[in-house]
Coordinates of C-alpha atoms in Angstrom, one line a residue:
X161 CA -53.2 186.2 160.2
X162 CA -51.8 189.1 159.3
X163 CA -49.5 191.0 162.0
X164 CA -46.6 193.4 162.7
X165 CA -43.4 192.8 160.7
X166 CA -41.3 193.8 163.7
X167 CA -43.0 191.4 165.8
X168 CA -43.5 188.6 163.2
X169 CA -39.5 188.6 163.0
X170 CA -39.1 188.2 166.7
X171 CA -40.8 184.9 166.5
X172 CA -39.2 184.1 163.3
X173 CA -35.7 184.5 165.0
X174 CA -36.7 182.5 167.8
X175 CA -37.2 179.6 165.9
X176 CA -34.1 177.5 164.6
X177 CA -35.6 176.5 161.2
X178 CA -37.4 180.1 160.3
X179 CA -34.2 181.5 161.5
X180 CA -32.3 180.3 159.2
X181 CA -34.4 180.4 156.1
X182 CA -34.9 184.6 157.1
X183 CA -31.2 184.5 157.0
X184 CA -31.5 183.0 153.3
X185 CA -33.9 185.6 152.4
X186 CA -31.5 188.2 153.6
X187 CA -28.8 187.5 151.8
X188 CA -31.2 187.3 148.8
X189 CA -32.3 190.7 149.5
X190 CA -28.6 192.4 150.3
X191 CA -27.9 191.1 146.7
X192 CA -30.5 192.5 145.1
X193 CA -29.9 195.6 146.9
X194 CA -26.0 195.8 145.4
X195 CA -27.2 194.8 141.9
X196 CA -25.5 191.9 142.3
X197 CA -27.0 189.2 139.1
X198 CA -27.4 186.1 141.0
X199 CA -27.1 182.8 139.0
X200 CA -29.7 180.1 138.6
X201 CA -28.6 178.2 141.8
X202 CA -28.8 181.1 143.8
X203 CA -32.4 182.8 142.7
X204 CA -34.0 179.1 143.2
X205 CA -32.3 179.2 146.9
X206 CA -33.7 182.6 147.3
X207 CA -37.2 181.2 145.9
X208 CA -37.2 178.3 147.8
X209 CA -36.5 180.2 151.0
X210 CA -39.5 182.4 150.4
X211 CA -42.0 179.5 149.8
X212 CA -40.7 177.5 152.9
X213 CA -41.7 180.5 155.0
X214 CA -45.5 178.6 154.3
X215 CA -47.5 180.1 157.1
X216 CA -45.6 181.7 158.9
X217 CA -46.4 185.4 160.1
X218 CA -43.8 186.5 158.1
X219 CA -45.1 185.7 155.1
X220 CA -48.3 187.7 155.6
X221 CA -47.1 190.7 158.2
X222 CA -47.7 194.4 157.1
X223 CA -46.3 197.1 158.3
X224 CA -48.7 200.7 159.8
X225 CA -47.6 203.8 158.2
X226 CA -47.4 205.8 161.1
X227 CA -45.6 203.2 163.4
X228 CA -42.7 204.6 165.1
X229 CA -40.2 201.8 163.4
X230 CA -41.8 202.0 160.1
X231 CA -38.2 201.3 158.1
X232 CA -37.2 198.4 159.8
X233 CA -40.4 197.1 160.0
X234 CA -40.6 197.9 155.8
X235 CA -37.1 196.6 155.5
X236 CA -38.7 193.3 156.5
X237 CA -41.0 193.1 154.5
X238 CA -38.6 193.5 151.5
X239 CA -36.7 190.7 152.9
X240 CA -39.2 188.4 152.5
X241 CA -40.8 189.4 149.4
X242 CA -37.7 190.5 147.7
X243 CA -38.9 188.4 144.4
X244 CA -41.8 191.0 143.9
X245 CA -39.0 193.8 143.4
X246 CA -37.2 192.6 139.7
X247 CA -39.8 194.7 137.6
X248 CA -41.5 197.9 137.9
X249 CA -45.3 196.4 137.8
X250 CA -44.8 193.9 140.0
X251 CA -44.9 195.7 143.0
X252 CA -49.1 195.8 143.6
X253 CA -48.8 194.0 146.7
X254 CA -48.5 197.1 149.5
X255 CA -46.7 196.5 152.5
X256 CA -49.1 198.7 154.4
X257 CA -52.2 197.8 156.3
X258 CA -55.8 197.9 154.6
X259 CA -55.7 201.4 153.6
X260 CA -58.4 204.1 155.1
X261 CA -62.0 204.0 154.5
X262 CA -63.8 206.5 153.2
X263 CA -65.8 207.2 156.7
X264 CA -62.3 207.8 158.5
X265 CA -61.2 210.0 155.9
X266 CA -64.2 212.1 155.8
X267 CA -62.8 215.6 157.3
X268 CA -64.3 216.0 161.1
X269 CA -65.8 219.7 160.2
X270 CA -67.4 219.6 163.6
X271 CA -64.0 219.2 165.3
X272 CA -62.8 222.0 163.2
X273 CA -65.3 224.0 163.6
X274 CA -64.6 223.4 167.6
X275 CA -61.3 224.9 167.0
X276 CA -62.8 228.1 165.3
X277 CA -63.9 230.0 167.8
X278 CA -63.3 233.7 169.3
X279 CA -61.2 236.0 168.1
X280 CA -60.1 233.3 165.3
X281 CA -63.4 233.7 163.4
X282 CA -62.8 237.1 162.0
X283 CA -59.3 235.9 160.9
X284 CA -60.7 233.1 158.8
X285 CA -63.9 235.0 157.2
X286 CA -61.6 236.7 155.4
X287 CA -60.0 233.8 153.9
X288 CA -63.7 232.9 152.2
X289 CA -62.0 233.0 148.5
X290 CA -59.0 231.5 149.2
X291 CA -59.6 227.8 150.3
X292 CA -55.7 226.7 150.3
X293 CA -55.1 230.4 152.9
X294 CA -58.1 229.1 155.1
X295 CA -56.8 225.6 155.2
X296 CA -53.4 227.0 156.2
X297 CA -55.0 229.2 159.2
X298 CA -56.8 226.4 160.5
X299 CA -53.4 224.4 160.4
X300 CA -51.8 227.2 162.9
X301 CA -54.8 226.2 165.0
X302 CA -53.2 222.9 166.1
X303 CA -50.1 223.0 167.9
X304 CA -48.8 220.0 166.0
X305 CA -49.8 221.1 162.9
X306 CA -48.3 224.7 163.3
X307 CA -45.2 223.6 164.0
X308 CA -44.5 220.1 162.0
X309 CA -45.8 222.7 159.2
X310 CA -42.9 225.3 160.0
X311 CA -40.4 222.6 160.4
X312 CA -40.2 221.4 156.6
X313 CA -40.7 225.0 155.4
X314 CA -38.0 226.3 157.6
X315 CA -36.4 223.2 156.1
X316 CA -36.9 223.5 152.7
X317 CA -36.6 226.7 152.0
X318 CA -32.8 227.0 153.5
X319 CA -30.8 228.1 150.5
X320 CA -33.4 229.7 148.8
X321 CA -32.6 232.9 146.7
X322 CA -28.3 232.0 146.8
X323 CA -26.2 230.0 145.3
X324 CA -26.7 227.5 148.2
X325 CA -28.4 224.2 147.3
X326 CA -31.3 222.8 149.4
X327 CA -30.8 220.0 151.4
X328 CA -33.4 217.7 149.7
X329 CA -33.0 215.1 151.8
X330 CA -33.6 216.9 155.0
X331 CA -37.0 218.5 153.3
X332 CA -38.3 215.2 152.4
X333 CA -38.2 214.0 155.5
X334 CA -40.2 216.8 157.1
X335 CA -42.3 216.6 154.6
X336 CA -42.9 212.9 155.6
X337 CA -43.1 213.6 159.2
X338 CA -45.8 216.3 158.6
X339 CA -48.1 214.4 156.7
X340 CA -47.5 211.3 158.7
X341 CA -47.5 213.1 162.1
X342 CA -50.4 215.6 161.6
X343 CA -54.3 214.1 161.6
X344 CA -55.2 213.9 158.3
X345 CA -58.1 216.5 158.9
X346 CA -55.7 219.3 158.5
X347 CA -53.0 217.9 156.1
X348 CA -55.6 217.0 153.5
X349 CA -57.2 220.2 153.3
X350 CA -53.9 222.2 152.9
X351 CA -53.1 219.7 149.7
X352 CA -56.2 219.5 148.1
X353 CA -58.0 222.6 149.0
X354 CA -60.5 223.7 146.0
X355 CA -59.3 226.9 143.8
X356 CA -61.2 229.2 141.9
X357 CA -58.7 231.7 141.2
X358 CA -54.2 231.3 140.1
X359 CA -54.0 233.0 143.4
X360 CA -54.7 229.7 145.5
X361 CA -53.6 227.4 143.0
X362 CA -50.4 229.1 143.4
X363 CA -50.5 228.6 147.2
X364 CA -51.8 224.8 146.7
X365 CA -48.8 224.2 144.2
X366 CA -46.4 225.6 146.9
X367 CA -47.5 223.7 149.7
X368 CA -44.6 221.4 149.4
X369 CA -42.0 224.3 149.0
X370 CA -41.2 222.2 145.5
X371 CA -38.2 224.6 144.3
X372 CA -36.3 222.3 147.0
X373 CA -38.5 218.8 147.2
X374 CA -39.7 219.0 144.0
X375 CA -37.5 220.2 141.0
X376 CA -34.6 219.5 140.3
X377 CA -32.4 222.4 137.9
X378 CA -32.6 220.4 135.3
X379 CA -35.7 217.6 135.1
X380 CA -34.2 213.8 135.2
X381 CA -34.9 210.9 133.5
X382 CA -38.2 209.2 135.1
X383 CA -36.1 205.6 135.2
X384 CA -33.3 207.6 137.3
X385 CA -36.5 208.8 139.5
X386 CA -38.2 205.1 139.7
X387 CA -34.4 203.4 140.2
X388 CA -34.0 206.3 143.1
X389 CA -37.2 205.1 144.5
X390 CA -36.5 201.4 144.3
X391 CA -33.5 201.6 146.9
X392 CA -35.2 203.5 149.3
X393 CA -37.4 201.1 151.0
X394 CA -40.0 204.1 152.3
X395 CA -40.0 205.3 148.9
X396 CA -40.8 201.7 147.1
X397 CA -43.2 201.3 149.6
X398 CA -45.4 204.1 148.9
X399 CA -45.1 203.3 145.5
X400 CA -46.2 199.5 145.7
X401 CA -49.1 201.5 147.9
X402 CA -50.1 204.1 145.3
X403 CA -50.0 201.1 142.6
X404 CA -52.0 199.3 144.5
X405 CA -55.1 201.9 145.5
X406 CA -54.4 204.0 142.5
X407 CA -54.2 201.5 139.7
X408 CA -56.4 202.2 136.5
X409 CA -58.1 200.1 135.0
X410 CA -60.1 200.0 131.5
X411 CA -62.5 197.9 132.2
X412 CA -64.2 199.3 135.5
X413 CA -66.7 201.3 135.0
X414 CA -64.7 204.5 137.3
X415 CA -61.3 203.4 136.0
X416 CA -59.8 202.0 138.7
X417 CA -59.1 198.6 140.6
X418 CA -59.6 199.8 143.7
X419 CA -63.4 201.8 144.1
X420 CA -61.6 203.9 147.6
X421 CA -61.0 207.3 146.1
X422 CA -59.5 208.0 149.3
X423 CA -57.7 205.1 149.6
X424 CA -55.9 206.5 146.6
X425 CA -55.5 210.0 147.7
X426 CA -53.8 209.1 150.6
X427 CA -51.5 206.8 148.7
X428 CA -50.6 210.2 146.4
X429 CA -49.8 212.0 149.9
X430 CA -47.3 209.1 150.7
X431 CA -45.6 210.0 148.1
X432 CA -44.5 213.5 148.9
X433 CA -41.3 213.6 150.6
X434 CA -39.7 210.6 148.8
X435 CA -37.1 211.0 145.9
X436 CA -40.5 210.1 143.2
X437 CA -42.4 213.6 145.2
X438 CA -45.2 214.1 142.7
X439 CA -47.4 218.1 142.7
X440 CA -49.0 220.2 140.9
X441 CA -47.5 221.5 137.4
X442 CA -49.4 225.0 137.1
X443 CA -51.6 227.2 139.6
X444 CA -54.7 227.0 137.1
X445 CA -55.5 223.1 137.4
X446 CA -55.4 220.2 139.4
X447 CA -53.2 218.4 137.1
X448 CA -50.3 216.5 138.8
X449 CA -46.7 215.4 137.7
X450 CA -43.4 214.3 138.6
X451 CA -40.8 216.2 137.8
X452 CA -38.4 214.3 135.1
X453 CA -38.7 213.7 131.3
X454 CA -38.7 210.3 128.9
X455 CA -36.6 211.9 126.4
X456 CA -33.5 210.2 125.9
X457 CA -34.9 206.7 127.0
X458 CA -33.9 204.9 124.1
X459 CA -35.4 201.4 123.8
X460 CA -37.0 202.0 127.4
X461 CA -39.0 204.8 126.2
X462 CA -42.2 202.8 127.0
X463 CA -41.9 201.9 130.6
X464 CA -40.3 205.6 130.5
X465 CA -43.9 207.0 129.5
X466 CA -46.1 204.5 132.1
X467 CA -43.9 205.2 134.8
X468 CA -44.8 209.1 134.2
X469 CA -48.2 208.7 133.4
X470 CA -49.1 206.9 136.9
X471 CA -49.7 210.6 138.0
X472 CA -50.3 212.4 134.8
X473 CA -53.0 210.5 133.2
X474 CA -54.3 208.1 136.0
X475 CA -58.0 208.2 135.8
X476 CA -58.2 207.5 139.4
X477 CA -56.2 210.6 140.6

């Protein structure tokens, strides 16, 4: 059955024989991690090591993604499945629990409304033709929200207008703790408020402060992005999950593998705040990118181009 990765490797550690096969696996991992080319011997060790896990919890454990040791517990995960990670489309298998359903992502207007009340209605009546300003207003009505929202924009926007860069780092990972700390109610209507006008799309495009967590001075190769992504284990993560919920497909009749269109918006919001952040490219359309190029990808040109159009063309964003 399927279980907690922190807790499947407790029992795992207790026992002699697991023990030492998670060991194995370890070590397999650590290698993999260090780009270290492992010879035949070795990879049918680390194979081996991985099938004689059988049934053990290991093998099937998942990890929650707001759980307060979510790296270690993704870290484990890796260990054990660290023969999915040798190429790019191999990673469809999320490490995350069953993702939302559509009822639990449904936005509680109700609740909302609740928090609407008094002098706050005036405030917001005023916001009728700007969606993305409304959704921000009713953000500042949650204490959590209000200040896990002013925590990455006091974050990201250090540096801004000097020569002083950003640190990116630091921004990302408010970015993560807003949209994994914050109830979903508020978070998804500041990213994917409806515009009718540049005025909001210009607000909804700079939700994630992207001069710091989003651009770069000069656009990057997309493999530098996905090898970036690859040895962060939050960052592969959330892209196993968004390959997994938001994975097109000709031959369904909407596109996609996976009929949960929120499943797959919520994978695109675990992306934001990892070194592969995807947004908006203008304030007049919904369109979404990441921010690097395929030129100069030689004979790679081709996984280049799918890597980018995951978010540029995916039918089921």
């Amino acid at each position: 059955p399927s279980s907690d990765c922190v807790m499947a490797e407790q029992l795992c550690l207790s026992d002699s024989t697991c023990n030492a096969t998670y060991r194995t696996l370890e070590n397999c991992a650590l290698a993999k991690t260090r780009l270290l080319s492992l010879d035949h011997d070795s990879r049918v060790r680390c194979l081996n090591a991985e099938l004689d896990l059988g049934n053990s919890s290991l093998l099937h454990c998942k990890c929650h993604r707001r759980m307060k040791r979510q790296e270690h517990c993704l870290r484990i995960f890796w260990t054990v499945h660290s023969s999915m990670t040798d190429g790019y489309f191999n990673l469809e298998t999320s490490p995350y629990e069953n993702p939302a359903n559509e009822e639990h992502w449904k936005t509680d207007y109700n609740k909302l409304a609740a928090l609407v009340s008094g002098k706050n209605c005036s405030q917001l009546a005023g916001d009728a033709t700007n969606p993305c300003l409304r959704a921000t207003h009713v953000c500042n009505l949650s204490k959590k929200c209000f200040r896990l929202r002013t925590d990455y924009a006091s974050i990201c926007t250090k540096g801004a207008g000097s020569e002083d860069v950003c640190d990116r780092r630091k921004c990302h990972r408010g970015l993560r703790n807003f949209f994994e700390k914050v109830p979903e109610d508020f978070t998804k209507r500041i990213l994917f408020c409806p515009c009718q006008d540049e005025f909001c799309g210009e607000r909804r495009r700079k939700t994630i402060v992207p001069d710091c967590s989003f651009q770069y001075n000069t656009k990057p190769n997309c493999l530098w992005l996905l090898d970036s992504c690859l040895e962060d284990h939050i960052c592969k993560s959330r892209l196993a999950d968004f390959q997994q919920n938001c994975q097109p497909v000709d031959m369904s009749p909407e596109g996609c593998s996976v009929h949960n269109h929120a499943a797959c918006l919520q994978a695109y919001m675990g992306m934001i705040g990892t070194p592969m952040t995807p947004n908006y490219v203008s304030n007049s359309s919904v369109a979404v990118s990441l921010w690097c190029t395929c030129e100069n990808s030689g004979n790679q040109k081709e996984k280049c181009d799918q890597i980018l159009s995951m978010f540029e063309s995916n039918k089921c964003l």
